[in-house]
Amino acid sequence: MRIETIYRYPVKGLTAEALEEVTLTPGETLPHDRRFALAQGDSPFDPTAPAWLPKRNFACLMVNARLAMAHSAFDARTGQLAIRLPGAPLFLGDTRTEEGRAAIAAHLAAFLGEEARGTPRFLEAPGHSFSDVAKKVVSIIGLSSLHALEQAAGATLDPLRFRANVYVSGAAPWAEFDLLGREILLGQARLRVIKRIVRCPATEVNPATGERDAEPPRWLRQHFGHPDLGVYAEVLEGGRISVGDALEVTDPAG
């Protein structure tokens, strides 16, 4: 298998950012992946004692499809978050200061309108990842599996609907499920595949239009008998991964 694309998602629910290469660290996500989130006003998340919470506590595409139209870009060197909303001028907010985070929260809350519950907070908790799962992981999708779903459903699906970190080519459909419990080399890093990814209504949202115009979870169940696409893997040994690198299995099948 070969790495075709690599993405990080600095703000939960906002824009994917493509990377040519990145260095993985043991026990961590991609650097800056799901580093920030907009916590809804009724969310009990405490940044001083961060603990994993279900995604409904935060602005997310599963509930807030219009987030797909909020185009963002994060500069890790300066801490600046740029957000461009439809019909609005470019907004710049400083993620490093309390005032900057409050301004970002207010900007996104105004865009969400009635979907913003209470007074949302734009949050970061150092060392915490606002991932959909409690364990820090890298998500991997085999493009052959996605193409099998497209063929069965008779629809074209943007891979970014599924918000994975790494998309790979060169394997049979669903071959990544055979990697469960096994160790792999991804570029220079070693990982263990730990879990299939169960797909939710976030994948119904077209990342280009913000419309719910597809039903991947239902199509997966209808055509393949499960709602899963892609796998999670934990990083065991760090190293650089780059577009074009190989994904290789390092241990024999059990």
GROMACS .gro file of N, CA and C in nm, residues 40-164:
model
  375
   40GLN      N    1  -1.968   2.354   2.298
   40GLN     CA    2  -2.099   2.416   2.312
   40GLN      C    3  -2.117   2.469   2.454
   41GLY      N    4  -2.205   2.566   2.469
   41GLY     CA    5  -2.221   2.632   2.598
   41GLY      C    6  -2.262   2.539   2.709
   42ASP      N    7  -2.329   2.428   2.675
   42ASP     CA    8  -2.373   2.333   2.778
   42ASP      C    9  -2.275   2.216   2.793
   43SER      N   10  -2.158   2.225   2.730
   43SER     CA   11  -2.059   2.119   2.742
   43SER      C   12  -1.986   2.129   2.876
   44PRO      N   13  -1.970   2.016   2.947
   44PRO     CA   14  -1.900   2.020   3.076
   44PRO      C   15  -1.748   2.012   3.062
   45PHE      N   16  -1.694   2.019   2.941
   45PHE     CA   17  -1.549   2.002   2.925
   45PHE      C   18  -1.474   2.106   3.006
   46ASP      N   19  -1.375   2.057   3.084
   46ASP     CA   20  -1.293   2.143   3.169
   46ASP      C   21  -1.150   2.139   3.116
   47PRO      N   22  -1.100   2.246   3.056
   47PRO     CA   23  -0.964   2.245   3.000
   47PRO      C   24  -0.855   2.230   3.105
   48THR      N   25  -0.887   2.254   3.232
   48THR     CA   26  -0.787   2.236   3.337
   48THR      C   27  -0.779   2.090   3.383
   49ALA      N   28  -0.880   2.012   3.349
   49ALA     CA   29  -0.881   1.868   3.379
   49ALA      C   30  -0.943   1.795   3.260
   50PRO      N   31  -0.872   1.797   3.147
   50PRO     CA   32  -0.932   1.748   3.023
   50PRO      C   33  -0.962   1.599   3.027
   51ALA      N   34  -1.081   1.564   2.981
   51ALA     CA   35  -1.121   1.424   2.969
   51ALA      C   36  -1.204   1.411   2.842
   52TRP      N   37  -1.197   1.295   2.779
   52TRP     CA   38  -1.268   1.274   2.654
   52TRP      C   39  -1.419   1.284   2.675
   53LEU      N   40  -1.486   1.351   2.581
   53LEU     CA   41  -1.632   1.362   2.581
   53LEU      C   42  -1.684   1.330   2.442
   54PRO      N   43  -1.808   1.281   2.429
   54PRO     CA   44  -1.866   1.256   2.297
   54PRO      C   45  -1.872   1.384   2.214
   55LYS      N   46  -1.871   1.365   2.083
   55LYS     CA   47  -1.859   1.478   1.991
   55LYS      C   48  -1.974   1.578   2.000
   56ARG      N   49  -2.092   1.536   2.047
   56ARG     CA   50  -2.204   1.628   2.056
   56ARG      C   51  -2.180   1.742   2.154
   57ASN      N   52  -2.077   1.729   2.238
   57ASN     CA   53  -2.042   1.838   2.328
   57ASN      C   54  -1.971   1.951   2.257
   58PHE      N   55  -1.937   1.930   2.131
   58PHE     CA   56  -1.860   2.028   2.055
   58PHE      C   57  -1.928   2.054   1.920
   59ALA      N   58  -1.897   2.169   1.861
   59ALA     CA   59  -1.942   2.192   1.724
   59ALA      C   60  -1.881   2.086   1.635
   60CYS      N   61  -1.964   2.016   1.558
   60CYS     CA   62  -1.915   1.906   1.476
   60CYS      C   63  -2.008   1.888   1.357
   61LEU      N   64  -1.955   1.830   1.251
   61LEU     CA   65  -2.033   1.815   1.129
   61LEU      C   66  -2.151   1.720   1.146
   62MET      N   67  -2.142   1.627   1.240
   62MET     CA   68  -2.254   1.536   1.262
   62MET      C   69  -2.382   1.614   1.295
   63VAL      N   70  -2.366   1.725   1.370
   63VAL     CA   71  -2.480   1.805   1.413
   63VAL      C   72  -2.487   1.937   1.337
   64ASN      N   73  -2.371   1.994   1.306
   64ASN     CA   74  -2.364   2.130   1.249
   64ASN      C   75  -2.307   2.124   1.108
   65ALA      N   76  -2.390   2.085   1.012
   65ALA     CA   77  -2.344   2.069   0.874
   65ALA      C   78  -2.287   2.198   0.817
   66ARG      N   79  -2.337   2.312   0.861
   66ARG     CA   80  -2.292   2.439   0.804
   66ARG      C   81  -2.144   2.466   0.834
   67LEU      N   82  -2.085   2.395   0.929
   67LEU     CA   83  -1.942   2.413   0.956
   67LEU      C   84  -1.857   2.385   0.833
   68ALA      N   85  -1.908   2.301   0.742
   68ALA     CA   86  -1.833   2.271   0.621
   68ALA      C   87  -1.805   2.396   0.539
   69MET      N   88  -1.886   2.500   0.558
   69MET     CA   89  -1.868   2.624   0.481
   69MET      C   90  -1.776   2.723   0.552
   70ALA      N   91  -1.728   2.688   0.671
   70ALA     CA   92  -1.634   2.773   0.742
   70ALA      C   93  -1.492   2.726   0.707
   71HIS      N   94  -1.428   2.796   0.618
   71HIS     CA   95  -1.295   2.757   0.572
   71HIS      C   96  -1.189   2.817   0.664
   72SER      N   97  -1.103   2.730   0.717
   72SER     CA   98  -1.006   2.776   0.816
   72SER      C   99  -0.866   2.732   0.778
   73ALA      N  100  -0.768   2.801   0.836
   73ALA     CA  101  -0.626   2.765   0.819
   73ALA      C  102  -0.553   2.804   0.947
   74PHE      N  103  -0.474   2.711   1.000
   74PHE     CA  104  -0.402   2.735   1.125
   74PHE      C  105  -0.253   2.746   1.100
   75ASP      N  106  -0.192   2.850   1.156
   75ASP     CA  107  -0.047   2.870   1.147
   75ASP      C  108   0.012   2.832   1.283
   76ALA      N  109   0.075   2.716   1.290
   76ALA     CA  110   0.128   2.668   1.418
   76ALA      C  111   0.242   2.754   1.469
   77ARG      N  112   0.309   2.826   1.382
   77ARG     CA  113   0.422   2.909   1.424
   77ARG      C  114   0.375   3.033   1.499
   78THR      N  115   0.266   3.092   1.453
   78THR     CA  116   0.217   3.217   1.513
   78THR      C  117   0.095   3.197   1.602
   79GLY      N  118   0.029   3.083   1.590
   79GLY     CA  119  -0.094   3.060   1.664
   79GLY      C  120  -0.215   3.126   1.602
   80GLN      N  121  -0.199   3.184   1.485
   80GLN     CA  122  -0.311   3.252   1.419
   80GLN      C  123  -0.403   3.152   1.350
   81LEU      N  124  -0.533   3.170   1.369
   81LEU     CA  125  -0.634   3.091   1.300
   81LEU      C  126  -0.710   3.184   1.206
   82ALA      N  127  -0.705   3.154   1.077
   82ALA     CA  128  -0.779   3.231   0.978
   82ALA      C  129  -0.909   3.158   0.947
   83ILE      N  130  -1.019   3.233   0.943
   83ILE     CA  131  -1.149   3.176   0.913
   83ILE      C  132  -1.218   3.264   0.810
   84ARG      N  133  -1.264   3.200   0.704
   84ARG     CA  134  -1.341   3.273   0.603
   84ARG      C  135  -1.480   3.211   0.595
   85LEU      N  136  -1.580   3.291   0.630
   85LEU     CA  137  -1.719   3.247   0.625
   85LEU      C  138  -1.784   3.301   0.499
   86PRO      N  139  -1.888   3.235   0.450
   86PRO     CA  140  -1.953   3.280   0.326
   86PRO      C  141  -1.999   3.425   0.336
   87GLY      N  142  -1.958   3.506   0.240
   87GLY     CA  143  -2.002   3.645   0.234
   87GLY      C  144  -1.940   3.736   0.338
   88ALA      N  145  -1.838   3.689   0.411
   88ALA     CA  146  -1.778   3.769   0.518
   88ALA      C  147  -1.630   3.789   0.489
   89PRO      N  148  -1.572   3.898   0.541
   89PRO     CA  149  -1.428   3.919   0.523
   89PRO      C  150  -1.347   3.817   0.604
   90LEU      N  151  -1.222   3.803   0.570
   90LEU     CA  152  -1.134   3.711   0.640
   90LEU      C  153  -1.121   3.752   0.786
   91PHE      N  154  -1.135   3.654   0.874
   91PHE     CA  155  -1.121   3.676   1.018
   91PHE      C  156  -0.991   3.612   1.064
   92LEU      N  157  -0.915   3.683   1.148
   92LEU     CA  158  -0.793   3.630   1.207
   92LEU      C  159  -0.807   3.633   1.358
   93GLY      N  160  -0.782   3.520   1.422
   93GLY     CA  161  -0.789   3.513   1.567
   93GLY      C  162  -0.665   3.449   1.623
   94ASP      N  163  -0.624   3.495   1.741
   94ASP     CA  164  -0.504   3.444   1.807
   94ASP      C  165  -0.543   3.334   1.905
   95THR      N  166  -0.504   3.211   1.875
   95THR     CA  167  -0.540   3.099   1.962
   95THR      C  168  -0.460   3.099   2.092
   96ARG      N  169  -0.358   3.182   2.103
   96ARG     CA  170  -0.269   3.178   2.219
   96ARG      C  171  -0.317   3.264   2.335
   97THR      N  172  -0.413   3.354   2.310
   97THR     CA  173  -0.458   3.444   2.416
   97THR      C  174  -0.605   3.421   2.448
   98GLU      N  175  -0.642   3.455   2.571
   98GLU     CA  176  -0.782   3.440   2.612
   98GLU      C  177  -0.872   3.528   2.527
   99GLU      N  178  -0.826   3.650   2.499
   99GLU     CA  179  -0.907   3.741   2.418
   99GLU      C  180  -0.924   3.689   2.276
  100GLY      N  181  -0.814   3.633   2.222
  100GLY     CA  182  -0.821   3.579   2.087
  100GLY      C  183  -0.915   3.460   2.077
  101ARG      N  184  -0.908   3.370   2.175
  101ARG     CA  185  -0.997   3.253   2.175
  101ARG      C  186  -1.143   3.296   2.192
  102ALA      N  187  -1.166   3.397   2.274
  102ALA     CA  188  -1.303   3.446   2.290
  102ALA      C  189  -1.356   3.505   2.160
  103ALA      N  190  -1.270   3.575   2.087
  103ALA     CA  191  -1.312   3.633   1.959
  103ALA      C  192  -1.343   3.524   1.857
  104ILE      N  193  -1.261   3.418   1.855
  104ILE     CA  194  -1.287   3.307   1.764
  104ILE      C  195  -1.420   3.241   1.798
  105ALA      N  196  -1.444   3.219   1.927
  105ALA     CA  197  -1.570   3.157   1.971
  105ALA      C  198  -1.689   3.241   1.930
  106ALA      N  199  -1.680   3.372   1.949
  106ALA     CA  200  -1.791   3.459   1.914
  106ALA      C  201  -1.816   3.459   1.764
  107HIS      N  202  -1.708   3.457   1.687
  107HIS     CA  203  -1.721   3.458   1.541
  107HIS      C  204  -1.791   3.331   1.492
  108LEU      N  205  -1.750   3.216   1.544
  108LEU     CA  206  -1.811   3.090   1.502
  108LEU      C  207  -1.953   3.076   1.557
  109ALA      N  208  -1.976   3.124   1.678
  109ALA     CA  209  -2.110   3.115   1.737
  109ALA      C  210  -2.210   3.196   1.655
  110ALA      N  211  -2.168   3.315   1.610
  110ALA     CA  212  -2.258   3.397   1.528
  110ALA      C  213  -2.292   3.326   1.398
  111PHE      N  214  -2.194   3.254   1.343
  111PHE     CA  215  -2.218   3.180   1.219
  111PHE      C  216  -2.312   3.062   1.243
  112LEU      N  217  -2.298   2.994   1.355
  112LEU     CA  218  -2.385   2.881   1.385
  112LEU      C  219  -2.527   2.924   1.419
  113GLY      N  220  -2.542   3.044   1.470
  113GLY     CA  221  -2.676   3.093   1.501
  113GLY      C  222  -2.746   3.008   1.606
  114GLU      N  223  -2.865   2.962   1.577
  114GLU     CA  224  -2.943   2.885   1.673
  114GLU      C  225  -2.879   2.751   1.707
  115GLU      N  226  -2.787   2.706   1.623
  115GLU     CA  227  -2.720   2.579   1.651
  115GLU      C  228  -2.616   2.591   1.762
  116ALA      N  229  -2.579   2.713   1.796
  116ALA     CA  230  -2.485   2.735   1.907
  116ALA      C  231  -2.564   2.730   2.037
  117ARG      N  232  -2.533   2.633   2.120
  117ARG     CA  233  -2.607   2.613   2.244
  117ARG      C  234  -2.540   2.694   2.356
  118GLY      N  235  -2.612   2.793   2.409
  118GLY     CA  236  -2.553   2.876   2.513
  118GLY      C  237  -2.443   2.963   2.457
  119THR      N  238  -2.336   2.979   2.533
  119THR     CA  239  -2.221   3.059   2.490
  119THR      C  240  -2.103   2.966   2.467
  120PRO      N  241  -2.074   2.930   2.342
  120PRO     CA  242  -1.964   2.837   2.314
  120PRO      C  243  -1.829   2.893   2.355
  121ARG      N  244  -1.735   2.801   2.380
  121ARG     CA  245  -1.598   2.836   2.417
  121ARG      C  246  -1.503   2.771   2.317
  122PHE      N  247  -1.408   2.849   2.266
  122PHE     CA  248  -1.304   2.794   2.179
  122PHE      C  249  -1.190   2.750   2.269
  123LEU      N  250  -1.162   2.618   2.269
  123LEU     CA  251  -1.076   2.560   2.371
  123LEU      C  252  -0.955   2.488   2.314
  124GLU      N  253  -0.851   2.489   2.395
  124GLU     CA  254  -0.733   2.404   2.379
  124GLU      C  255  -0.697   2.354   2.518
  125ALA      N  256  -0.658   2.228   2.527
  125ALA     CA  257  -0.610   2.172   2.653
  125ALA      C  258  -0.479   2.100   2.620
  126PRO      N  259  -0.365   2.161   2.650
  126PRO     CA  260  -0.237   2.102   2.610
  126PRO      C  261  -0.227   1.954   2.644
  127GLY      N  262  -0.187   1.876   2.544
  127GLY     CA  263  -0.177   1.732   2.561
  127GLY      C  264  -0.304   1.656   2.532
  128HIS      N  265  -0.415   1.729   2.512
  128HIS     CA  266  -0.544   1.664   2.486
  128HIS      C  267  -0.578   1.674   2.338
  129SER      N  268  -0.641   1.567   2.286
  129SER     CA  269  -0.690   1.567   2.148
  129SER      C  270  -0.842   1.557   2.149
  130PHE      N  271  -0.907   1.646   2.075
  130PHE     CA  272  -1.053   1.644   2.066
  130PHE      C  273  -1.097   1.546   1.958
  131SER      N  274  -1.049   1.425   1.971
  131SER     CA  275  -1.078   1.321   1.872
  131SER      C  276  -1.213   1.258   1.902
  132ASP      N  277  -1.263   1.180   1.806
  132ASP     CA  278  -1.388   1.107   1.827
  132ASP      C  279  -1.370   0.986   1.917
  133VAL      N  280  -1.245   0.947   1.944
  133VAL     CA  281  -1.218   0.834   2.032
  133VAL      C  282  -1.123   0.880   2.142
  134ALA      N  283  -1.128   0.810   2.256
  134ALA     CA  284  -1.051   0.853   2.372
  134ALA      C  285  -0.901   0.834   2.353
  135LYS      N  286  -0.860   0.728   2.285
  135LYS     CA  287  -0.718   0.700   2.265
  135LYS      C  288  -0.663   0.789   2.154
  136LYS      N  289  -0.540   0.833   2.168
  136LYS     CA  290  -0.477   0.914   2.065
  136LYS      C  291  -0.435   0.823   1.949
  137VAL      N  292  -0.486   0.852   1.832
  137VAL     CA  293  -0.471   0.761   1.719
  137VAL      C  294  -0.444   0.837   1.590
  138VAL      N  295  -0.406   0.760   1.488
  138VAL     CA  296  -0.397   0.806   1.349
  138VAL      C  297  -0.502   0.728   1.272
  139SER      N  298  -0.584   0.797   1.195
  139SER     CA  299  -0.688   0.729   1.118
  139SER      C  300  -0.641   0.705   0.976
  140ILE      N  301  -0.672   0.586   0.924
  140ILE     CA  302  -0.623   0.542   0.793
  140ILE      C  303  -0.741   0.486   0.714
  141ILE      N  304  -0.753   0.526   0.588
  141ILE     CA  305  -0.857   0.474   0.500
  141ILE      C  306  -0.792   0.419   0.374
  142GLY      N  307  -0.832   0.299   0.336
  142GLY     CA  308  -0.793   0.243   0.208
  142GLY      C  309  -0.885   0.296   0.098
  143LEU      N  310  -0.827   0.362   0.001
  143LEU     CA  311  -0.910   0.422  -0.105
  143LEU      C  312  -0.987   0.316  -0.183
  144SER      N  313  -0.936   0.193  -0.190
  144SER     CA  314  -1.011   0.087  -0.257
  144SER      C  315  -1.143   0.058  -0.186
  145SER      N  316  -1.143   0.068  -0.055
  145SER     CA  317  -1.267   0.048   0.020
  145SER      C  318  -1.366   0.160  -0.010
  146LEU      N  319  -1.316   0.283  -0.015
  146LEU     CA  320  -1.402   0.395  -0.050
  146LEU      C  321  -1.459   0.378  -0.190
  147HIS      N  322  -1.376   0.335  -0.284
  147HIS     CA  323  -1.424   0.316  -0.421
  147HIS      C  324  -1.527   0.204  -0.429
  148ALA      N  325  -1.511   0.101  -0.346
  148ALA     CA  326  -1.611  -0.007  -0.343
  148ALA      C  327  -1.745   0.046  -0.294
  149LEU      N  328  -1.743   0.135  -0.195
  149LEU     CA  329  -1.866   0.197  -0.148
  149LEU      C  330  -1.927   0.284  -0.256
  150GLU      N  331  -1.845   0.362  -0.324
  150GLU     CA  332  -1.896   0.447  -0.432
  150GLU      C  333  -1.964   0.362  -0.540
  151GLN      N  334  -1.900   0.253  -0.578
  151GLN     CA  335  -1.955   0.168  -0.683
  151GLN      C  336  -2.087   0.106  -0.639
  152ALA      N  337  -2.093   0.058  -0.515
  152ALA     CA  338  -2.216  -0.006  -0.467
  152ALA      C  339  -2.330   0.094  -0.456
  153ALA      N  340  -2.298   0.217  -0.414
  153ALA     CA  341  -2.402   0.318  -0.394
  153ALA      C  342  -2.434   0.396  -0.520
  154GLY      N  343  -2.349   0.385  -0.622
  154GLY     CA  344  -2.370   0.463  -0.744
  154GLY      C  345  -2.353   0.612  -0.720
  155ALA      N  346  -2.255   0.648  -0.637
  155ALA     CA  347  -2.233   0.788  -0.600
  155ALA      C  348  -2.083   0.816  -0.592
  156THR      N  349  -2.047   0.941  -0.619
  156THR     CA  350  -1.909   0.985  -0.601
  156THR      C  351  -1.897   1.053  -0.466
  157LEU      N  352  -1.800   1.011  -0.387
  157LEU     CA  353  -1.784   1.060  -0.250
  157LEU      C  354  -1.646   1.122  -0.232
  158ASP      N  355  -1.643   1.249  -0.195
  158ASP     CA  356  -1.516   1.315  -0.165
  158ASP      C  357  -1.453   1.244  -0.046
  159PRO      N  358  -1.328   1.199  -0.056
  159PRO     CA  359  -1.265   1.133   0.058
  159PRO      C  360  -1.267   1.216   0.186
  160LEU      N  361  -1.270   1.349   0.172
  160LEU     CA  362  -1.266   1.434   0.291
  160LEU      C  363  -1.395   1.428   0.372
  161ARG      N  364  -1.501   1.367   0.318
  161ARG     CA  365  -1.619   1.342   0.400
  161ARG      C  366  -1.582   1.261   0.525
  162PHE      N  367  -1.479   1.179   0.512
  162PHE     CA  368  -1.447   1.082   0.616
  162PHE      C  369  -1.335   1.129   0.708
  163ARG      N  370  -1.275   1.243   0.679
  163ARG     CA  371  -1.185   1.316   0.769
  163ARG      C  372  -1.076   1.226   0.829
  164ALA      N  373  -1.016   1.143   0.745
  164ALA     CA  374  -0.904   1.059   0.789
  164ALA      C  375  -0.774   1.138   0.784
   0.00000   0.00000   0.00000
